Amino acid sequence: MSKRESAKYKIDRRLGENIWGRPKSPVNKREYGPGQHGQRRKGKLSDFGLQLRAKQKLKGHYGDVSEKQFRKVYEEANRRKGDTSENLIGLLESRLDAVVYRAKFVPTIFAARQFVNHGHVNVNGKRTNIGSYRCKPGDLIEVREKSKQLVIVLESVGLAERDVPDYIEADHNKMTATFARVPGLSDVPFAVQMEPNLVVEFYSR
């Protein structure tokens, strides 16, 4: 099972946004947070609060990545040449679970991590069961032969609520996807506005 401390819809409600754009999200009906005090929390956020919220939103979108893991990704993005916030998005989108999710082999990022962990995916012909495995441009990701007829895969491929982005070349007949290139922020089909620049500010305080 994928490790997650809080249900995905609780993340939505805590942040007050439908961060995956899913039609079933309770935020579509209730924009306030969960719990008895949820409706009261509508004050103006400080700079720190905005930065923290941006970090929680980005972490949540990629399946509530652990703080330790997320910080390691930020530190690598910071070490690389170029814009740190663009590097951060590129590294997060290069995760195997993110590629499996973007390719529409599964309906949610949480399902993608579990799908990878359970050994349903090959990368360049080799079974790979680590969700945080970093894909490189040109890598071929495929659903293993015995897993192609799983209900979750067949249903997800038919979902109309999201499209496969152009940096992933997916073939749903063969259940394969090629990670064509590392995307920038403007290439990623986030359902809500992400602010990786605020995440960079949060960590560089």
PDB file of C-alpha atoms in Angstrom:
ATOM      1  CA  MET A   1       0.000   0.000   0.000  1.00  0.00           C
ATOM      2  CA  SER A   2       1.187   3.518  -0.607  1.00  0.00           C
ATOM      3  CA  LYS A   3       2.250   5.307   2.558  1.00  0.00           C
ATOM      4  CA  ARG A   4      -0.014   8.252   3.171  1.00  0.00           C
ATOM      5  CA  GLU A   5      -0.929   9.827   6.456  1.00  0.00           C
ATOM      6  CA  SER A   6      -4.011  11.654   5.194  1.00  0.00           C
ATOM      7  CA  ALA A   7      -6.656  10.856   2.613  1.00  0.00           C
ATOM      8  CA  LYS A   8      -6.335  12.707  -0.685  1.00  0.00           C
ATOM      9  CA  TYR A   9      -9.608  14.576  -0.250  1.00  0.00           C
ATOM     10  CA  LYS A  10      -8.524  15.767   3.197  1.00  0.00           C
ATOM     11  CA  ILE A  11      -5.500  17.336   1.498  1.00  0.00           C
ATOM     12  CA  ASP A  12      -7.879  19.107  -0.901  1.00  0.00           C
ATOM     13  CA  ARG A  13     -10.034  20.428   1.918  1.00  0.00           C
ATOM     14  CA  ARG A  14      -7.100  21.428   4.097  1.00  0.00           C
ATOM     15  CA  LEU A  15      -5.738  23.538   1.247  1.00  0.00           C
ATOM     16  CA  GLY A  16      -9.181  24.710   0.109  1.00  0.00           C
ATOM     17  CA  GLU A  17      -8.420  23.799  -3.510  1.00  0.00           C
ATOM     18  CA  ASN A  18      -9.122  20.863  -5.821  1.00  0.00           C
ATOM     19  CA  ILE A  19      -5.411  20.311  -6.525  1.00  0.00           C
ATOM     20  CA  TRP A  20      -5.915  17.377  -8.927  1.00  0.00           C
ATOM     21  CA  GLY A  21      -9.024  18.773 -10.628  1.00  0.00           C
ATOM     22  CA  ARG A  22     -11.045  15.663  -9.789  1.00  0.00           C
ATOM     23  CA  PRO A  23     -14.835  15.910 -10.180  1.00  0.00           C
ATOM     24  CA  LYS A  24     -15.473  14.038  -6.893  1.00  0.00           C
ATOM     25  CA  SER A  25     -13.421  16.395  -4.715  1.00  0.00           C
ATOM     26  CA  PRO A  26     -15.457  17.712  -1.733  1.00  0.00           C
ATOM     27  CA  VAL A  27     -13.933  21.158  -2.314  1.00  0.00           C
ATOM     28  CA  ASN A  28     -16.335  21.465  -5.242  1.00  0.00           C
ATOM     29  CA  LYS A  29     -19.115  21.674  -2.618  1.00  0.00           C
ATOM     30  CA  ARG A  30     -17.307  22.815   0.540  1.00  0.00           C
ATOM     31  CA  GLU A  31     -14.441  25.258   0.162  1.00  0.00           C
ATOM     32  CA  TYR A  32     -13.693  25.408   3.888  1.00  0.00           C
ATOM     33  CA  GLY A  33     -11.270  23.125   5.718  1.00  0.00           C
ATOM     34  CA  PRO A  34     -12.139  19.903   7.552  1.00  0.00           C
ATOM     35  CA  GLY A  35     -12.969  19.737  11.251  1.00  0.00           C
ATOM     36  CA  GLN A  36     -15.163  21.832  13.550  1.00  0.00           C
ATOM     37  CA  HIS A  37     -13.058  24.977  13.050  1.00  0.00           C
ATOM     38  CA  GLY A  38     -12.681  24.607   9.302  1.00  0.00           C
ATOM     39  CA  GLN A  39     -15.174  27.325   8.409  1.00  0.00           C
ATOM     40  CA  ARG A  40     -13.436  29.918  10.577  1.00  0.00           C
ATOM     41  CA  ARG A  41      -9.995  29.736   8.956  1.00  0.00           C
ATOM     42  CA  LYS A  42     -10.224  32.489   6.380  1.00  0.00           C
ATOM     43  CA  GLY A  43      -7.692  35.048   7.645  1.00  0.00           C
ATOM     44  CA  LYS A  44      -5.067  36.745   5.505  1.00  0.00           C
ATOM     45  CA  LEU A  45      -1.889  34.680   5.312  1.00  0.00           C
ATOM     46  CA  SER A  46       1.552  36.077   6.151  1.00  0.00           C
ATOM     47  CA  ASP A  47       4.451  35.714   3.681  1.00  0.00           C
ATOM     48  CA  PHE A  48       5.575  32.643   5.610  1.00  0.00           C
ATOM     49  CA  GLY A  49       2.011  31.274   5.500  1.00  0.00           C
ATOM     50  CA  LEU A  50       1.843  31.738   1.720  1.00  0.00           C
ATOM     51  CA  GLN A  51       5.201  30.003   1.276  1.00  0.00           C
ATOM     52  CA  LEU A  52       4.193  27.116   3.558  1.00  0.00           C
ATOM     53  CA  ARG A  53       0.888  26.716   1.725  1.00  0.00           C
ATOM     54  CA  ALA A  54       2.664  26.661  -1.658  1.00  0.00           C
ATOM     55  CA  LYS A  55       4.963  23.910  -0.354  1.00  0.00           C
ATOM     56  CA  GLN A  56       2.055  21.867   1.054  1.00  0.00           C
ATOM     57  CA  LYS A  57       0.170  22.203  -2.231  1.00  0.00           C
ATOM     58  CA  LEU A  58       3.107  21.019  -4.338  1.00  0.00           C
ATOM     59  CA  LYS A  59       3.961  18.198  -1.901  1.00  0.00           C
ATOM     60  CA  GLY A  60       0.318  17.146  -1.813  1.00  0.00           C
ATOM     61  CA  HIS A  61      -0.006  17.108  -5.596  1.00  0.00           C
ATOM     62  CA  TYR A  62       2.775  14.547  -5.901  1.00  0.00           C
ATOM     63  CA  GLY A  63       1.136  12.186  -3.432  1.00  0.00           C
ATOM     64  CA  ASP A  64       2.002  13.883  -0.153  1.00  0.00           C
ATOM     65  CA  VAL A  65       5.732  13.219  -0.542  1.00  0.00           C
ATOM     66  CA  SER A  66       7.510  13.054   2.828  1.00  0.00           C
ATOM     67  CA  GLU A  67       9.203  16.253   4.021  1.00  0.00           C
ATOM     68  CA  LYS A  68      12.620  14.548   4.016  1.00  0.00           C
ATOM     69  CA  GLN A  69      12.221  13.388   0.414  1.00  0.00           C
ATOM     70  CA  PHE A  70      10.786  16.712  -0.761  1.00  0.00           C
ATOM     71  CA  ARG A  71      13.630  18.668   0.792  1.00  0.00           C
ATOM     72  CA  LYS A  72      16.173  16.419  -0.934  1.00  0.00           C
ATOM     73  CA  VAL A  73      14.512  17.179  -4.276  1.00  0.00           C
ATOM     74  CA  TYR A  74      14.655  20.917  -3.509  1.00  0.00           C
ATOM     75  CA  GLU A  75      18.341  20.706  -2.560  1.00  0.00           C
ATOM     76  CA  GLU A  76      19.161  18.975  -5.839  1.00  0.00           C
ATOM     77  CA  ALA A  77      17.134  21.568  -7.774  1.00  0.00           C
ATOM     78  CA  ASN A  78      19.099  24.299  -5.993  1.00  0.00           C
ATOM     79  CA  ARG A  79      22.446  22.682  -6.876  1.00  0.00           C
ATOM     80  CA  ARG A  80      21.626  22.509 -10.570  1.00  0.00           C
ATOM     81  CA  LYS A  81      22.261  25.349 -12.994  1.00  0.00           C
ATOM     82  CA  GLY A  82      19.333  27.517 -14.028  1.00  0.00           C
ATOM     83  CA  ASP A  83      16.098  28.525 -12.321  1.00  0.00           C
ATOM     84  CA  THR A  84      15.637  26.555  -9.090  1.00  0.00           C
ATOM     85  CA  SER A  85      11.825  26.623  -9.247  1.00  0.00           C
ATOM     86  CA  GLU A  86      11.854  25.256 -12.842  1.00  0.00           C
ATOM     87  CA  ASN A  87      14.412  22.619 -11.820  1.00  0.00           C
ATOM     88  CA  LEU A  88      12.156  21.620  -8.893  1.00  0.00           C
ATOM     89  CA  ILE A  89       9.170  21.009 -11.176  1.00  0.00           C
ATOM     90  CA  GLY A  90      11.344  19.145 -13.658  1.00  0.00           C
ATOM     91  CA  LEU A  91      12.678  16.811 -10.947  1.00  0.00           C
ATOM     92  CA  LEU A  92       9.208  16.146  -9.512  1.00  0.00           C
ATOM     93  CA  GLU A  93       7.764  15.411 -12.967  1.00  0.00           C
ATOM     94  CA  SER A  94      10.662  13.020 -13.652  1.00  0.00           C
ATOM     95  CA  ARG A  95       9.556  10.721 -10.805  1.00  0.00           C
ATOM     96  CA  LEU A  96       8.355   7.365 -12.118  1.00  0.00           C
ATOM     97  CA  ASP A  97       5.058   7.570 -10.203  1.00  0.00           C
ATOM     98  CA  ALA A  98       4.401  11.019 -11.721  1.00  0.00           C
ATOM     99  CA  VAL A  99       5.099   9.729 -15.253  1.00  0.00           C
ATOM    100  CA  VAL A 100       2.767   6.742 -14.719  1.00  0.00           C
ATOM    101  CA  TYR A 101       0.064   9.150 -13.490  1.00  0.00           C
ATOM    102  CA  ARG A 102       0.565  11.652 -16.353  1.00  0.00           C
ATOM    103  CA  ALA A 103       0.453   8.791 -18.884  1.00  0.00           C
ATOM    104  CA  LYS A 104      -3.054   7.964 -17.540  1.00  0.00           C
ATOM    105  CA  PHE A 105      -2.238   4.356 -16.658  1.00  0.00           C
ATOM    106  CA  VAL A 106      -3.890   4.986 -13.265  1.00  0.00           C
ATOM    107  CA  PRO A 107      -6.499   7.521 -12.051  1.00  0.00           C
ATOM    108  CA  THR A 108      -4.578   9.179  -9.182  1.00  0.00           C
ATOM    109  CA  ILE A 109      -1.006   9.913  -8.097  1.00  0.00           C
ATOM    110  CA  PHE A 110      -1.578   7.748  -5.004  1.00  0.00           C
ATOM    111  CA  ALA A 111      -2.656   4.837  -7.216  1.00  0.00           C
ATOM    112  CA  ALA A 112       0.451   5.443  -9.352  1.00  0.00           C
ATOM    113  CA  ARG A 113       2.782   5.003  -6.384  1.00  0.00           C
ATOM    114  CA  GLN A 114       1.007   1.822  -5.311  1.00  0.00           C
ATOM    115  CA  PHE A 115       0.986   0.542  -8.909  1.00  0.00           C
ATOM    116  CA  VAL A 116       4.749   1.046  -9.175  1.00  0.00           C
ATOM    117  CA  ASN A 117       5.424  -0.381  -5.676  1.00  0.00           C
ATOM    118  CA  HIS A 118       3.519  -3.548  -6.551  1.00  0.00           C
ATOM    119  CA  GLY A 119       5.791  -4.188  -9.530  1.00  0.00           C
ATOM    120  CA  HIS A 120       3.387  -3.518 -12.419  1.00  0.00           C
ATOM    121  CA  VAL A 121       5.829  -1.291 -14.329  1.00  0.00           C
ATOM    122  CA  ASN A 122       8.964  -1.807 -16.420  1.00  0.00           C
ATOM    123  CA  VAL A 123      11.432   0.944 -17.295  1.00  0.00           C
ATOM    124  CA  ASN A 124      13.501   0.172 -20.411  1.00  0.00           C
ATOM    125  CA  GLY A 125      12.513  -3.482 -20.052  1.00  0.00           C
ATOM    126  CA  LYS A 126      13.459  -3.799 -16.372  1.00  0.00           C
ATOM    127  CA  ARG A 127      10.958  -4.150 -13.552  1.00  0.00           C
ATOM    128  CA  THR A 128      11.144  -1.021 -11.394  1.00  0.00           C
ATOM    129  CA  ASN A 129       9.177  -0.733  -8.150  1.00  0.00           C
ATOM    130  CA  ILE A 130      10.435   2.559  -6.690  1.00  0.00           C
ATOM    131  CA  GLY A 131       8.014   5.464  -7.119  1.00  0.00           C
ATOM    132  CA  SER A 132      10.739   8.095  -6.741  1.00  0.00           C
ATOM    133  CA  TYR A 133      12.915   6.507  -9.469  1.00  0.00           C
ATOM    134  CA  ARG A 134      14.050   9.337 -11.743  1.00  0.00           C
ATOM    135  CA  CYS A 135      13.169   8.904 -15.398  1.00  0.00           C
ATOM    136  CA  LYS A 136      15.469  10.333 -18.065  1.00  0.00           C
ATOM    137  CA  PRO A 137      14.429  11.688 -21.475  1.00  0.00           C
ATOM    138  CA  GLY A 138      13.996   8.742 -23.826  1.00  0.00           C
ATOM    139  CA  ASP A 139      13.110   6.221 -21.100  1.00  0.00           C
ATOM    140  CA  LEU A 140      10.390   3.747 -22.093  1.00  0.00           C
ATOM    141  CA  ILE A 141       7.863   3.069 -19.346  1.00  0.00           C
ATOM    142  CA  GLU A 142       5.493   0.149 -19.888  1.00  0.00           C
ATOM    143  CA  VAL A 143       2.783  -1.633 -17.959  1.00  0.00           C
ATOM    144  CA  ARG A 144       3.901  -5.254 -17.519  1.00  0.00           C
ATOM    145  CA  GLU A 145       2.117  -7.779 -19.720  1.00  0.00           C
ATOM    146  CA  LYS A 146       0.219  -9.495 -16.894  1.00  0.00           C
ATOM    147  CA  SER A 147      -0.997  -6.108 -15.578  1.00  0.00           C
ATOM    148  CA  LYS A 148      -2.386  -4.642 -18.832  1.00  0.00           C
ATOM    149  CA  GLN A 149      -5.880  -6.018 -18.275  1.00  0.00           C
ATOM    150  CA  LEU A 150      -6.252  -4.760 -14.699  1.00  0.00           C
ATOM    151  CA  VAL A 151      -9.557  -2.909 -14.239  1.00  0.00           C
ATOM    152  CA  ILE A 152      -7.808   0.166 -12.760  1.00  0.00           C
ATOM    153  CA  VAL A 153      -5.676   0.510 -15.917  1.00  0.00           C
ATOM    154  CA  LEU A 154      -8.509  -0.004 -18.410  1.00  0.00           C
ATOM    155  CA  GLU A 155     -10.788   2.445 -16.571  1.00  0.00           C
ATOM    156  CA  SER A 156      -8.082   5.097 -16.184  1.00  0.00           C
ATOM    157  CA  VAL A 157      -7.128   5.105 -19.864  1.00  0.00           C
ATOM    158  CA  GLY A 158     -10.768   5.882 -20.691  1.00  0.00           C
ATOM    159  CA  LEU A 159     -11.085   8.800 -18.241  1.00  0.00           C
ATOM    160  CA  ALA A 160     -11.902  12.070 -19.964  1.00  0.00           C
ATOM    161  CA  GLU A 161     -11.076  14.347 -17.006  1.00  0.00           C
ATOM    162  CA  ARG A 162      -7.432  14.888 -18.027  1.00  0.00           C
ATOM    163  CA  ASP A 163      -5.148  14.623 -21.058  1.00  0.00           C
ATOM    164  CA  VAL A 164      -1.630  13.263 -21.451  1.00  0.00           C
ATOM    165  CA  PRO A 165       0.825  16.220 -21.603  1.00  0.00           C
ATOM    166  CA  ASP A 166       3.054  16.588 -24.668  1.00  0.00           C
ATOM    167  CA  TYR A 167       6.302  15.722 -22.851  1.00  0.00           C
ATOM    168  CA  ILE A 168       5.018  12.152 -22.503  1.00  0.00           C
ATOM    169  CA  GLU A 169       4.310  10.072 -25.602  1.00  0.00           C
ATOM    170  CA  ALA A 170       1.740   7.492 -24.513  1.00  0.00           C
ATOM    171  CA  ASP A 171       0.437   4.549 -26.521  1.00  0.00           C
ATOM    172  CA  HIS A 172      -2.614   3.198 -24.725  1.00  0.00           C
ATOM    173  CA  ASN A 173      -2.960   0.259 -27.118  1.00  0.00           C
ATOM    174  CA  LYS A 174       0.463  -1.071 -26.132  1.00  0.00           C
ATOM    175  CA  MET A 175       0.311   0.472 -22.614  1.00  0.00           C
ATOM    176  CA  THR A 176       3.667   2.164 -23.084  1.00  0.00           C
ATOM    177  CA  ALA A 177       4.868   5.723 -22.527  1.00  0.00           C
ATOM    178  CA  THR A 178       8.091   7.476 -23.469  1.00  0.00           C
ATOM    179  CA  PHE A 179       9.357  10.276 -21.234  1.00  0.00           C
ATOM    180  CA  ALA A 180      10.212  12.607 -24.112  1.00  0.00           C
ATOM    181  CA  ARG A 181      11.715  15.526 -22.187  1.00  0.00           C
ATOM    182  CA  VAL A 182      11.925  17.161 -18.782  1.00  0.00           C
ATOM    183  CA  PRO A 183       9.110  19.729 -18.623  1.00  0.00           C
ATOM    184  CA  GLY A 184       9.078  23.262 -17.280  1.00  0.00           C
ATOM    185  CA  LEU A 185       6.368  24.757 -15.076  1.00  0.00           C
ATOM    186  CA  SER A 186       4.321  26.040 -18.032  1.00  0.00           C
ATOM    187  CA  ASP A 187       4.244  22.542 -19.611  1.00  0.00           C
ATOM    188  CA  VAL A 188       2.698  20.753 -16.634  1.00  0.00           C
ATOM    189  CA  PRO A 189      -1.120  20.478 -16.598  1.00  0.00           C
ATOM    190  CA  PHE A 190      -1.669  21.440 -12.961  1.00  0.00           C
ATOM    191  CA  ALA A 191      -5.361  21.802 -12.098  1.00  0.00           C
ATOM    192  CA  VAL A 192      -4.566  24.796  -9.850  1.00  0.00           C
ATOM    193  CA  GLN A 193      -1.838  27.421  -9.892  1.00  0.00           C
ATOM    194  CA  MET A 194       1.406  26.112  -8.414  1.00  0.00           C
ATOM    195  CA  GLU A 195       3.991  28.558  -7.084  1.00  0.00           C
ATOM    196  CA  PRO A 196       7.361  26.774  -6.884  1.00  0.00           C
ATOM    197  CA  ASN A 197       9.046  30.174  -6.517  1.00  0.00           C
ATOM    198  CA  LEU A 198       7.387  30.468  -3.075  1.00  0.00           C
ATOM    199  CA  VAL A 199       8.611  26.956  -2.211  1.00  0.00           C
ATOM    200  CA  VAL A 200      12.154  28.087  -3.061  1.00  0.00           C
ATOM    201  CA  GLU A 201      11.667  31.153  -0.816  1.00  0.00           C
ATOM    202  CA  PHE A 202      10.400  28.882   1.990  1.00  0.00           C
ATOM    203  CA  TYR A 203      13.527  26.704   1.951  1.00  0.00           C
ATOM    204  CA  SER A 204      16.012  29.529   1.372  1.00  0.00           C
ATOM    205  CA  ARG A 205      14.845  31.551   4.413  1.00  0.00           C
TER     206      ARG A 205
END
